[in-house]
Tab-separated table of C-alpha atoms and ligand atoms in Angstrom:
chain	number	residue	atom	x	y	z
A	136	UNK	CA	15.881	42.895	-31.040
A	137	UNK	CA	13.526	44.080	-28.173
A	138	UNK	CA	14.006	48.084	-27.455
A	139	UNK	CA	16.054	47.207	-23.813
A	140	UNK	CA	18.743	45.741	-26.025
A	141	UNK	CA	19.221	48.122	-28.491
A	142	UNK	CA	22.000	50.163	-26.730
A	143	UNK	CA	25.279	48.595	-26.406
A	144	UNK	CA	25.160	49.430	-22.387
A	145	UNK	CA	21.324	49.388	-21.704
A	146	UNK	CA	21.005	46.726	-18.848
A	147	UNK	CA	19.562	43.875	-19.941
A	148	UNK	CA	16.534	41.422	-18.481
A	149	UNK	CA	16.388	37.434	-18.975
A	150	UNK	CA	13.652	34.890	-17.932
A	151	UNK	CA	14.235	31.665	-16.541
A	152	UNK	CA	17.316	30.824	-14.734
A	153	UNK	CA	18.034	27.266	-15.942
A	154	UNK	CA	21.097	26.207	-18.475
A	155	UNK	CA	20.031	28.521	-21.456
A	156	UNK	CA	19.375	31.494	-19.446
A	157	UNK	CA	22.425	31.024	-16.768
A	158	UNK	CA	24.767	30.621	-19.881
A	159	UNK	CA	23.106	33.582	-21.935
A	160	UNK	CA	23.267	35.655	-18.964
A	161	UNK	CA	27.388	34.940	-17.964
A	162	UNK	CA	28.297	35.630	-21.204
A	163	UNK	CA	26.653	38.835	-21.501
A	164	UNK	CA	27.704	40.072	-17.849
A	165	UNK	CA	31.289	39.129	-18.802
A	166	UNK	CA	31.032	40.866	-21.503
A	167	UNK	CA	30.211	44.080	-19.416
A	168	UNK	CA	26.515	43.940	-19.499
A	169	UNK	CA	24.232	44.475	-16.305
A	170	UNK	CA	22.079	41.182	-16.548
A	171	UNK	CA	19.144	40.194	-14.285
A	172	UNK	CA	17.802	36.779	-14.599
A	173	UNK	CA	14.216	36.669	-13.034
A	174	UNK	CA	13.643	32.604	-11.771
A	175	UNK	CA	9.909	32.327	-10.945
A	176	UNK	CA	11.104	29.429	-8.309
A	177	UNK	CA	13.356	29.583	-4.615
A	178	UNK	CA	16.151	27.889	-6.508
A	179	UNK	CA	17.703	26.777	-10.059
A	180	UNK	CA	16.919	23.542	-11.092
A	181	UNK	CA	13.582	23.340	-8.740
A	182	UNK	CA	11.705	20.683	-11.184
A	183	UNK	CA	15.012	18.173	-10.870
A	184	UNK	CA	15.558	15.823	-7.849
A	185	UNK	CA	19.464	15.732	-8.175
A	186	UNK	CA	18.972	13.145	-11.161
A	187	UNK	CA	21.530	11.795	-13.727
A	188	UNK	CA	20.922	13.444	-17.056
A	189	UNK	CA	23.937	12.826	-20.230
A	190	UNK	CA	24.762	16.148	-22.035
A	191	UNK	CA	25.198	14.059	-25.301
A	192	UNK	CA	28.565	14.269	-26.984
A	193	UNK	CA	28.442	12.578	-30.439
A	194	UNK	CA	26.547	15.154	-32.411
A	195	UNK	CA	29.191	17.712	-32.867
A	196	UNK	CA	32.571	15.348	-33.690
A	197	UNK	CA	34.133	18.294	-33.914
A	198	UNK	CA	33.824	20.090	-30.550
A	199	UNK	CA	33.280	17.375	-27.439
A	200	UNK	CA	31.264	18.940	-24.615
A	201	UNK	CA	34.438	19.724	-22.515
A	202	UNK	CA	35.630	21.590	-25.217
A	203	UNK	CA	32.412	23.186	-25.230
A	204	UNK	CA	32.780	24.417	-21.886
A	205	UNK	CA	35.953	25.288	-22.736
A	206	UNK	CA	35.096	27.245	-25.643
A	207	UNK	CA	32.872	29.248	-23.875
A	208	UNK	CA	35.093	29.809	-20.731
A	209	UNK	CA	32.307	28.120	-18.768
A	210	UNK	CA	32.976	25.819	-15.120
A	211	UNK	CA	32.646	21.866	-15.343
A	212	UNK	CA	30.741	20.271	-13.337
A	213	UNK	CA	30.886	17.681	-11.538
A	214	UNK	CA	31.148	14.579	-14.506
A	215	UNK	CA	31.433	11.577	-15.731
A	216	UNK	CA	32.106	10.446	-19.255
A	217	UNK	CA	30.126	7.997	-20.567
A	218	UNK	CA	31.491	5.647	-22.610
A	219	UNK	CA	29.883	2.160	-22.021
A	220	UNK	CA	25.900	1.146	-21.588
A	221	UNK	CA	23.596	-1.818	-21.075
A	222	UNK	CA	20.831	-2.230	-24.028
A	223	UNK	CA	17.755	-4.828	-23.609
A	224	UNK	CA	15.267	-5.292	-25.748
A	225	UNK	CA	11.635	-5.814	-25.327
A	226	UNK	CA	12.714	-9.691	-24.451
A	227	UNK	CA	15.124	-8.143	-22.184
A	228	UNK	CA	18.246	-9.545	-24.217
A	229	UNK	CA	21.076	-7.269	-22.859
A	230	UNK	CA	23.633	-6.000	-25.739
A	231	UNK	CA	26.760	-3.723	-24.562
A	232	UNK	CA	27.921	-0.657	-26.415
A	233	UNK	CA	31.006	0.872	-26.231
A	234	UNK	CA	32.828	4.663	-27.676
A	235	UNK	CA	36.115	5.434	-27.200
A	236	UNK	CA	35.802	8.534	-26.752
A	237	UNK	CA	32.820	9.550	-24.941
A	238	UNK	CA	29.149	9.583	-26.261
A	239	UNK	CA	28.061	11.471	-23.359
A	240	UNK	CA	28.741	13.043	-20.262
A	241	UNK	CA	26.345	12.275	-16.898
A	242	UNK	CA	26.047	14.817	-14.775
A	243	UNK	CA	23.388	15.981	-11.849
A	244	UNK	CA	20.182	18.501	-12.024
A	245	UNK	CA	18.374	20.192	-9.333
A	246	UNK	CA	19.013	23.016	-6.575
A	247	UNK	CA	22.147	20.752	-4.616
A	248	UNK	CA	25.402	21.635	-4.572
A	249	UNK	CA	27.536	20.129	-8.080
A	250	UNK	CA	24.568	19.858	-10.112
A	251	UNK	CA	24.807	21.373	-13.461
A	252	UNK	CA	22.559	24.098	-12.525
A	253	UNK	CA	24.469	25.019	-9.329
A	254	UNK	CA	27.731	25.082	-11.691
A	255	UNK	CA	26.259	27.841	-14.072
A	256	UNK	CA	24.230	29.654	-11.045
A	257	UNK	CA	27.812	29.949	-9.661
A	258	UNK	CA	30.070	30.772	-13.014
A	259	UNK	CA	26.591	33.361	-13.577
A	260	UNK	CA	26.885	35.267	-10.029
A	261	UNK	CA	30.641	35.807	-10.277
A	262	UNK	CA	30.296	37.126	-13.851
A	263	UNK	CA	28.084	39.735	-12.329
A	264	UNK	CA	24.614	38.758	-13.094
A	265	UNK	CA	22.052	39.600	-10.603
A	266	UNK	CA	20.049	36.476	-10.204
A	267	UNK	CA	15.986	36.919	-8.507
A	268	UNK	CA	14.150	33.631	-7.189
A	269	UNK	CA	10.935	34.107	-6.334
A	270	UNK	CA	10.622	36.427	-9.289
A	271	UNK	CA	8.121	35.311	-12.456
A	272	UNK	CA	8.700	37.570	-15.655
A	273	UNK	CA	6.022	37.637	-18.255
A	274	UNK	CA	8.149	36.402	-21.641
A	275	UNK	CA	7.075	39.680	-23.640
A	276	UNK	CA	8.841	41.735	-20.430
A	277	UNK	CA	12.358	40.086	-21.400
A	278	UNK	CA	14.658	40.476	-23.421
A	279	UNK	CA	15.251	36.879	-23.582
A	280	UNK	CA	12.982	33.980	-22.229
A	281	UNK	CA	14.906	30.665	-21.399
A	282	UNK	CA	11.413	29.599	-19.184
A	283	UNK	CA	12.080	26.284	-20.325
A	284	UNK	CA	9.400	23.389	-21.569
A	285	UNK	CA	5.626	25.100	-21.717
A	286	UNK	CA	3.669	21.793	-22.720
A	287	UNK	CA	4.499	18.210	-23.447
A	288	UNK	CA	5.415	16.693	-26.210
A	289	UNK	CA	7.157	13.865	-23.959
A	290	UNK	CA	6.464	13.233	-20.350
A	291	UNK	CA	8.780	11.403	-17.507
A	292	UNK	CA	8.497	10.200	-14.169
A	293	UNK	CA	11.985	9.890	-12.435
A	294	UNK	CA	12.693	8.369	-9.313
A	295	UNK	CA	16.596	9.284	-7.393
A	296	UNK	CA	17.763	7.593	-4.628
A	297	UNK	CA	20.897	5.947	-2.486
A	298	UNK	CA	22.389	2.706	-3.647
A	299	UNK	CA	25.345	0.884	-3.494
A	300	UNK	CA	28.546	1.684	-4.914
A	301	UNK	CA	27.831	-0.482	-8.322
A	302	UNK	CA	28.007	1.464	-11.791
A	303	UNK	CA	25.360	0.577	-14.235
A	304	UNK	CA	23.722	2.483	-17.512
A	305	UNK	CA	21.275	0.513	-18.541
A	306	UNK	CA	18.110	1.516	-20.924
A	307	UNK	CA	15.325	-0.293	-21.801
A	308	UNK	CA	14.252	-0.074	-25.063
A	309	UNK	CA	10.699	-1.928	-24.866
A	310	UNK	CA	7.836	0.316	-27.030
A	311	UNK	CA	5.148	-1.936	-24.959
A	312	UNK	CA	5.980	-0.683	-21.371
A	313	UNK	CA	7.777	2.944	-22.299
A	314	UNK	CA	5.627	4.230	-26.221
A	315	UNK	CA	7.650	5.894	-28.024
A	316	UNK	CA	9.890	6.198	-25.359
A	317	UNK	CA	12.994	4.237	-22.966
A	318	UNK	CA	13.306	3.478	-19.672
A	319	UNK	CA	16.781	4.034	-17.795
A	320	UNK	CA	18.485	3.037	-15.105
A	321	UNK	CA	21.864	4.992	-14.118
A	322	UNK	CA	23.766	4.221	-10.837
A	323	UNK	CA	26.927	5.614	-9.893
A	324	UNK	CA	28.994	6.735	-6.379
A	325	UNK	CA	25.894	5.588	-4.170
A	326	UNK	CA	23.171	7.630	-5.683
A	327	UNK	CA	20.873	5.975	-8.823
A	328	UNK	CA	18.145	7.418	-11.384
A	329	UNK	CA	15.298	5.346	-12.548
A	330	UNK	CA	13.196	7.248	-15.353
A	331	UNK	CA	10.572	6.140	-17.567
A	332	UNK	CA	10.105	8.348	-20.748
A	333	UNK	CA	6.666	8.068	-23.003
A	334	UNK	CA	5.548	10.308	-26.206
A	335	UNK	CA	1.821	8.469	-26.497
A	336	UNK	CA	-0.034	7.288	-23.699
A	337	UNK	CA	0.666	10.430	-21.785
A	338	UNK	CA	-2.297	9.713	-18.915
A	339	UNK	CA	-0.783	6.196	-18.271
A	340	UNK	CA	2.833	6.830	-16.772
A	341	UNK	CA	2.640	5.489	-13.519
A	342	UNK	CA	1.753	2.230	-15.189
A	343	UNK	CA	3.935	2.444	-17.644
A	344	UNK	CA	6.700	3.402	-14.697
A	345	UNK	CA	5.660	0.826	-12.274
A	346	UNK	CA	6.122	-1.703	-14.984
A	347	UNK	CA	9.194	-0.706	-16.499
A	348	UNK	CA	11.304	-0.857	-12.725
A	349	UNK	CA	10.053	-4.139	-12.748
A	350	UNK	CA	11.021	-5.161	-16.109
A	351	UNK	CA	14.578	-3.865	-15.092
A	352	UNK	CA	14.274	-5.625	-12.123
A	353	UNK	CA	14.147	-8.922	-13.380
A	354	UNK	CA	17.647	-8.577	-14.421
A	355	UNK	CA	18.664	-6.908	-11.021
A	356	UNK	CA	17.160	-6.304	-7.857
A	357	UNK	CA	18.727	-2.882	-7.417
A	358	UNK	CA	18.500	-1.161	-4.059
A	359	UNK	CA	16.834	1.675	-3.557
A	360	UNK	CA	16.822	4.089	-0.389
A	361	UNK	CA	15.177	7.199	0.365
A	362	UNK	CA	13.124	7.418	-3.007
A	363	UNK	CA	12.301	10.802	-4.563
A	364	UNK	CA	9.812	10.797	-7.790
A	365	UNK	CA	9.200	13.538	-10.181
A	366	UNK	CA	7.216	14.777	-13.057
A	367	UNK	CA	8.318	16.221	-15.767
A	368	UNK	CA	8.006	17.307	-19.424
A	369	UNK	CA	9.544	18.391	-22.714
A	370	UNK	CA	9.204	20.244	-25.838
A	371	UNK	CA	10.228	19.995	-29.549
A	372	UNK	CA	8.861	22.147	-31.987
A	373	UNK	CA	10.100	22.898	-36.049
A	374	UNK	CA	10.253	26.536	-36.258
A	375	UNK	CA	11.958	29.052	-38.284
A	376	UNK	CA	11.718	32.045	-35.657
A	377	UNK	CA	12.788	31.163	-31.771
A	378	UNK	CA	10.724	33.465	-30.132
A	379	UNK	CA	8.295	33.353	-27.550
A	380	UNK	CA	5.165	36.368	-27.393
A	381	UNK	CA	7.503	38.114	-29.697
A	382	UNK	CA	10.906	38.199	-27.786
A	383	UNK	CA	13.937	35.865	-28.812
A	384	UNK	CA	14.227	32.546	-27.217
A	385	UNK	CA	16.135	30.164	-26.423
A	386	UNK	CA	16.444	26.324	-25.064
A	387	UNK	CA	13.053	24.405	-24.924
A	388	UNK	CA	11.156	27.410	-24.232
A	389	UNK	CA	12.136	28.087	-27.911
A	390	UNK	CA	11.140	24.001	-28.034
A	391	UNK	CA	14.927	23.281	-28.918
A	392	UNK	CA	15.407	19.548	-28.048
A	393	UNK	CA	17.255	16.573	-29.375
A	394	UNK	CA	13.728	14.538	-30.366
A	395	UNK	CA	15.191	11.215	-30.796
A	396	UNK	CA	16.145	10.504	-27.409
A	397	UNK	CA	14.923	14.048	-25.537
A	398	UNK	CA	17.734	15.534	-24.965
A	399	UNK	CA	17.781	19.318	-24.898
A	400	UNK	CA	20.821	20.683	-22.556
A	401	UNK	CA	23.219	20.564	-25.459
A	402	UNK	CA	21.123	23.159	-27.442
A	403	UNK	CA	20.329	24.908	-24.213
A	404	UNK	CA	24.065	25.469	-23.598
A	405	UNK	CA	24.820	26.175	-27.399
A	406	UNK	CA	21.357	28.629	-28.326
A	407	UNK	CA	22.158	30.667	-24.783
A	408	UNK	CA	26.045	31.131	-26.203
A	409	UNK	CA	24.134	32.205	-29.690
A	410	UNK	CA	21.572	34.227	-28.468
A	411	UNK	CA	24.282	36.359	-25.836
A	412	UNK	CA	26.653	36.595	-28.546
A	413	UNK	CA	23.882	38.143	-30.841
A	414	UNK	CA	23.018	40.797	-28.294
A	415	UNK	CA	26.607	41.482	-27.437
A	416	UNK	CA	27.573	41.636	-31.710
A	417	UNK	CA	23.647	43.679	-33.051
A	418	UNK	CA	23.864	40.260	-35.378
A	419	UNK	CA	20.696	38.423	-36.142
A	420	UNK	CA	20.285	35.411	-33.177
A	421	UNK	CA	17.258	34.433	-35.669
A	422	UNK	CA	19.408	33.660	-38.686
A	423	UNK	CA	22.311	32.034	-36.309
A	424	UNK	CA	20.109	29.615	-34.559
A	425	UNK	CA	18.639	28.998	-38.280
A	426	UNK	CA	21.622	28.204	-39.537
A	427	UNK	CA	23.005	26.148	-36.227
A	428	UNK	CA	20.293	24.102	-35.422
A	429	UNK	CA	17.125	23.775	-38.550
A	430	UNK	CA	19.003	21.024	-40.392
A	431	UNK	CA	19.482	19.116	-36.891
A	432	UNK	CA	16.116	19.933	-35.163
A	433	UNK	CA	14.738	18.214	-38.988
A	434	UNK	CA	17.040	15.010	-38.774
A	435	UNK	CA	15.875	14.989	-35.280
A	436	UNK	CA	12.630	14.614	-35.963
A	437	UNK	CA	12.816	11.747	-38.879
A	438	UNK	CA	14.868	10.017	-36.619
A	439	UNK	CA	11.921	10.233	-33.928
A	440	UNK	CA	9.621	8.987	-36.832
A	441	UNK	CA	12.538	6.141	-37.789
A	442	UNK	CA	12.512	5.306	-34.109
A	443	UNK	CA	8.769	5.281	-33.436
A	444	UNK	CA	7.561	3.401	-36.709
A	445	UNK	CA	10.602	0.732	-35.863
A	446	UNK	CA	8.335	-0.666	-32.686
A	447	UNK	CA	10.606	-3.662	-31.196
A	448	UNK	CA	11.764	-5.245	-33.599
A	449	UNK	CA	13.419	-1.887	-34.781
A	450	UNK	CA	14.679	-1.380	-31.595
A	451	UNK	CA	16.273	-4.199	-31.540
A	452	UNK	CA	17.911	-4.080	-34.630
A	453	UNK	CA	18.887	-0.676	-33.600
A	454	UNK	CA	20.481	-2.344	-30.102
A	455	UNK	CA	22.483	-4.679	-31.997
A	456	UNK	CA	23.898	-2.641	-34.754
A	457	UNK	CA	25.426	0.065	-32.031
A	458	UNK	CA	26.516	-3.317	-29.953
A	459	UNK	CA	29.020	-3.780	-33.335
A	460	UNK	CA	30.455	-0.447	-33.256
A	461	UNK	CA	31.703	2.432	-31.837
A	462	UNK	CA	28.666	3.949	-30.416
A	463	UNK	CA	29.709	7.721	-30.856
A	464	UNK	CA	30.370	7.269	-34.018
A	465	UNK	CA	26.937	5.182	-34.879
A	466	UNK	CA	24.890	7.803	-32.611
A	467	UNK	CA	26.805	10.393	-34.721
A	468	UNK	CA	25.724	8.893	-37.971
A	469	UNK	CA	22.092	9.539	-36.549
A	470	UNK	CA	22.455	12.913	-36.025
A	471	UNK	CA	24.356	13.521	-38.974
A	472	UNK	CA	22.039	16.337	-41.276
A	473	UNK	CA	22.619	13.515	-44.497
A	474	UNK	CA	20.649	14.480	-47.507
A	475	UNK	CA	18.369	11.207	-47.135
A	476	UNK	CA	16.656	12.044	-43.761
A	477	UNK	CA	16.895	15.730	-44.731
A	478	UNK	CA	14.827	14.277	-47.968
A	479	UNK	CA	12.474	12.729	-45.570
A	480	UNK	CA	12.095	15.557	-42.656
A	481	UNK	CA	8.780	17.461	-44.858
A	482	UNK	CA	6.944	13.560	-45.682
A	483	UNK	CA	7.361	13.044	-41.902
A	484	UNK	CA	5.964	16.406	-40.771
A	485	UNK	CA	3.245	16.260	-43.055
A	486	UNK	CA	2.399	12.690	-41.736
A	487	UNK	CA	2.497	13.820	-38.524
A	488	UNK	CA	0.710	17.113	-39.280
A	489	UNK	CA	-0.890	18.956	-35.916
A	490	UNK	CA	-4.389	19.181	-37.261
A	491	UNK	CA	-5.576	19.691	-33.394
A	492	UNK	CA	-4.664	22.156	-30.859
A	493	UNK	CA	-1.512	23.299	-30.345
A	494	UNK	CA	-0.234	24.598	-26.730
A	495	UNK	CA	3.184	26.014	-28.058
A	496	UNK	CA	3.711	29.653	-27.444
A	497	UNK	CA	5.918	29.825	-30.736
A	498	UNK	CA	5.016	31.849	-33.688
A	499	UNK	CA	2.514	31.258	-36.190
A	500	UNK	CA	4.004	29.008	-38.718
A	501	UNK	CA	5.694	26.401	-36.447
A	502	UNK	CA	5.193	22.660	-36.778
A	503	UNK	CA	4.480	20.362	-34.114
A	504	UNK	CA	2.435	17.001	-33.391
A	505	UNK	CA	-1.010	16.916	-32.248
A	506	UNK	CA	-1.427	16.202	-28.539
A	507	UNK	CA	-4.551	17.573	-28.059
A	508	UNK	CA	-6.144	14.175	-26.038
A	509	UNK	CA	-2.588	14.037	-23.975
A	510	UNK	CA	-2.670	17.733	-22.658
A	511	UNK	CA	-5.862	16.486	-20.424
A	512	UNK	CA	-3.969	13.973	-19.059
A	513	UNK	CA	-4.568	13.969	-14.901
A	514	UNK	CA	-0.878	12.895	-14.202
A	515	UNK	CA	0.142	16.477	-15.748
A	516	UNK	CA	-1.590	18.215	-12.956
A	517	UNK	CA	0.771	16.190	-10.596
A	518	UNK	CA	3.872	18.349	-12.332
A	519	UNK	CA	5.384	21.139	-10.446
B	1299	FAD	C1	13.073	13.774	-16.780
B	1299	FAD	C2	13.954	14.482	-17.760
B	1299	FAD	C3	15.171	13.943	-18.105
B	1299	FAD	C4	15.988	14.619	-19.011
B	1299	FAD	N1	17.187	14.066	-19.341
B	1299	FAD	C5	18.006	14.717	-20.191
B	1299	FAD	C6	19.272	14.169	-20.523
B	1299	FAD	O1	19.664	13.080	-20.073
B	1299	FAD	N2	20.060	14.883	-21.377
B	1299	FAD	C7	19.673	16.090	-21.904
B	1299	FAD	O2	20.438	16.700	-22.657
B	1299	FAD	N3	18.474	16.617	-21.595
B	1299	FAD	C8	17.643	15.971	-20.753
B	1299	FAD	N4	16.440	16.506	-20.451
B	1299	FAD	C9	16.089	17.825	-21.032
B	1299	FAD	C10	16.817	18.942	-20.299
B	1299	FAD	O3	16.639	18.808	-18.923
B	1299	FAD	C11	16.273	20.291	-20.772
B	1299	FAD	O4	16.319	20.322	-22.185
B	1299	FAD	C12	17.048	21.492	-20.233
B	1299	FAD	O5	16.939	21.596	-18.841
B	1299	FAD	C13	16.499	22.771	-20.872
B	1299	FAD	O6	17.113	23.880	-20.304
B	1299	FAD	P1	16.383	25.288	-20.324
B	1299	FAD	O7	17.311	26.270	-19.733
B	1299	FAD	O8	15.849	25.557	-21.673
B	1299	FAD	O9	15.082	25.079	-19.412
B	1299	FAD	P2	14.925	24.663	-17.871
B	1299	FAD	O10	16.055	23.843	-17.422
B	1299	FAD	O11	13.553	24.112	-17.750
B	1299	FAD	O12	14.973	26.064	-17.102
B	1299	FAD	C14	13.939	27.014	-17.259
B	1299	FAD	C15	13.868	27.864	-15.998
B	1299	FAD	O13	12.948	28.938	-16.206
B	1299	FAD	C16	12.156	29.111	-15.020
B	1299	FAD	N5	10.919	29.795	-15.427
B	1299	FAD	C17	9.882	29.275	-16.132
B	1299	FAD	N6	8.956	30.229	-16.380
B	1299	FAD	C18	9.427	31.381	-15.814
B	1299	FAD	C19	8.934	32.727	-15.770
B	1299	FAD	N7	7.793	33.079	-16.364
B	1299	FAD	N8	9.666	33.651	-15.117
B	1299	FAD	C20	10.840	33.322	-14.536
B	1299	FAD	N9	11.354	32.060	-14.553
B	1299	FAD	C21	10.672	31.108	-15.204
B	1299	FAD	C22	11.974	27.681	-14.524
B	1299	FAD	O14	11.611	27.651	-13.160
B	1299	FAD	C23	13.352	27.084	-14.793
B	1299	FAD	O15	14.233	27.278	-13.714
B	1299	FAD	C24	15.587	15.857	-19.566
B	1299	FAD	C25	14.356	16.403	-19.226
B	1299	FAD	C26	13.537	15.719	-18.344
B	1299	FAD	C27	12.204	16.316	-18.008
């Protein structure tokens, strides 16, 4: 543990002020710490344009995401549950899966009021925590760094806007127009998402996004008012030490991330609980987040392989399987840390060895994929 944490009082200094740090930070102020979060931008959630993201609820059966929040006395936001989608394949044939309980739960990210990161901002400022915008910390100045996603290992382009009243979840499973990736349409109270989502082909995702809307569009002319389009990225990494320049981390600065589907605000919620309790308990956070999240984070990544090797005809094999049956339960078999993909996890990271350069901060030691030629890519200078 860094020296500012080593008394049980000592006030304590966290960077980045989205879910992992807001989370970390509440827990530790209710706990009677003095907590300031330094936020390099005006607001929380500045790289979001109030777009639907699904906190994923089928890889922990045992503990749903309200319970979650529950558990770890935090505010709900404003939600949905998720419980029914629209599939189409690269021939656009639609499938529809159902859970009964939900697989997911949508909510909205960016700086407006009932986004996610207004909910913890909130639940953070009343705890005590003194929160500083404008403010960048250096990650070896903190005693925690939740900066979030450093290079990319995936890259979207979203687009929010108004609607009509309609509810639709539809993705777009089509390797051709989205590599590696899924395109996504979400629509719900007046106010959509569109998102396009690529792991190769990096420099090409306007294309790639201009061609996916109109794949979707063939099935529906959606409207769309007022557009709003962002950049962004994310990070997965296999590691056995979350740290960043030497201090513990946690979320995707630490490169925590669901890689099948890139989903990371599960683990940011659950490593900023981790890492708080640590400092709050003198435990280890490095062998807790081991022992939490290194079996997942290794299924995760075979199931990336299983998903990206598949091409469309995997895809759609996938689509119609999860149109049979409950689709918590088949997304939970997925995620599920059997001994067969655990088997597989080291032939799949030596197959997909990084044998160029490698732009994670993380220790020496980790494992990622090369994306040396991708990290040029112009459209990454257009991301804030
Ligand atoms: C387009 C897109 C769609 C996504 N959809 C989903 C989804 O549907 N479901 C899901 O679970 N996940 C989704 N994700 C991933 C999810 O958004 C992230 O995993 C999650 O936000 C990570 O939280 P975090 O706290 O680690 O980082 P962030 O949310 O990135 O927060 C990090 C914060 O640190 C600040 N910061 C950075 N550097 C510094 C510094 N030096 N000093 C001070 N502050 C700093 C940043 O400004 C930022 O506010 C999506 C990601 C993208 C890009």
């Amino acid at each position: 543990m860094p020296d500012a944490a080593s008394g049980p009082n000592a006030p304590l200094v966290l960077a980045g002020a989205g879910p992992s740090g807001l989370v970390a930070a509440t827990l530790l102020a209710r706990a009677g710490r003095r907590v300031t979060v330094h936020e390099k931008n005006a607001t929380v959630g500045a790289r979001f344009i109030g777009d639907f993201q699904v906190i994923e609820d089928a890889s922990s059966p045992s503990e749903s995401v309200p319970a979650l929040f529950a558990r770890l006395g935090l505010p709900a936001p404003s939600w949905r549950p998720a419980t029914t989608a629209e599939f189409f394949d690269s021939r656009l044939r639609r499938v529809v899966i159902r859970s009964r309980e939900p697989y997911g739960w949508f909510v909205t990210r960016g700086p407006d009021e009932g986004t996610l990161d207004r909910t913890l901002l909130a639940a953070a400022l009343e705890a005590g925590v003194e929160v500083r915008f404008r403010s960048r910390l250096e990650p070896r100045e903190a005693d925690l760094v939740a900066t979030g996603p450093q290079t990319p290992d995936g890259l979207a382009r979203e687009t929010t806007f108004a609607t009509d009243g309609a509810e639709r979840v539809r993705v777009l499973f089509d390797d051709r127009l989205a590599p590696g990736g899924y395109a996504y349409l979400f629509t719900s109270g007046g106010r959509g998402t569109f998102g396009c989502a690529i792991v190769r082909d990096l420099a090409g995702i306007d294309r790639r996004f201009d061609e996916s809307l109109a794949r979707l569009a063939e099935v529906e002319a959606v409207p769309m008012e007022g557009r709003r389009d962002a950049y962004s990225f994310m990070n997965f990494a296999l590691k056995d030490e979350a740290r960043r320049d030497g201090r513990d981390a946690v979320g995707e600065a630490a490169a925590f991330q669901d890689y099948l589907f890139g989903l990371g605000m599960r683990y940011a919620i659950e490593s900023g609980a981790l890492a708080a309790e640590a400092l709050l308990s003198g435990r280890d956070y490095q062998a807790a987040q081991r022992a939490a999240f290194a079996r997942r984070q290794r299924v995760s990544l075979v199931n990336r392989f299983l998903y990206e090797s598949g091409g469309n005809l995997g895809l759609s094999l996938f689509m119609a399987v999860a149109a049979r049956v409950d689709f918590r339960r088949f997304l939970g078999g997925w995620y599920r840390p059997g001994p067969v993909r655990l088997a597989l996890a080291p032939l799949v990271a030596r197959l997909w060895r990084n044998r160029g350069r490698c732009a994670h901060r993380l220790p020496d030691g980790h494992w990622c994929r090369a994306r040396e030629r991708e990290i040029q890519a112009p459209a990454l200078g257009r991301i804030a």
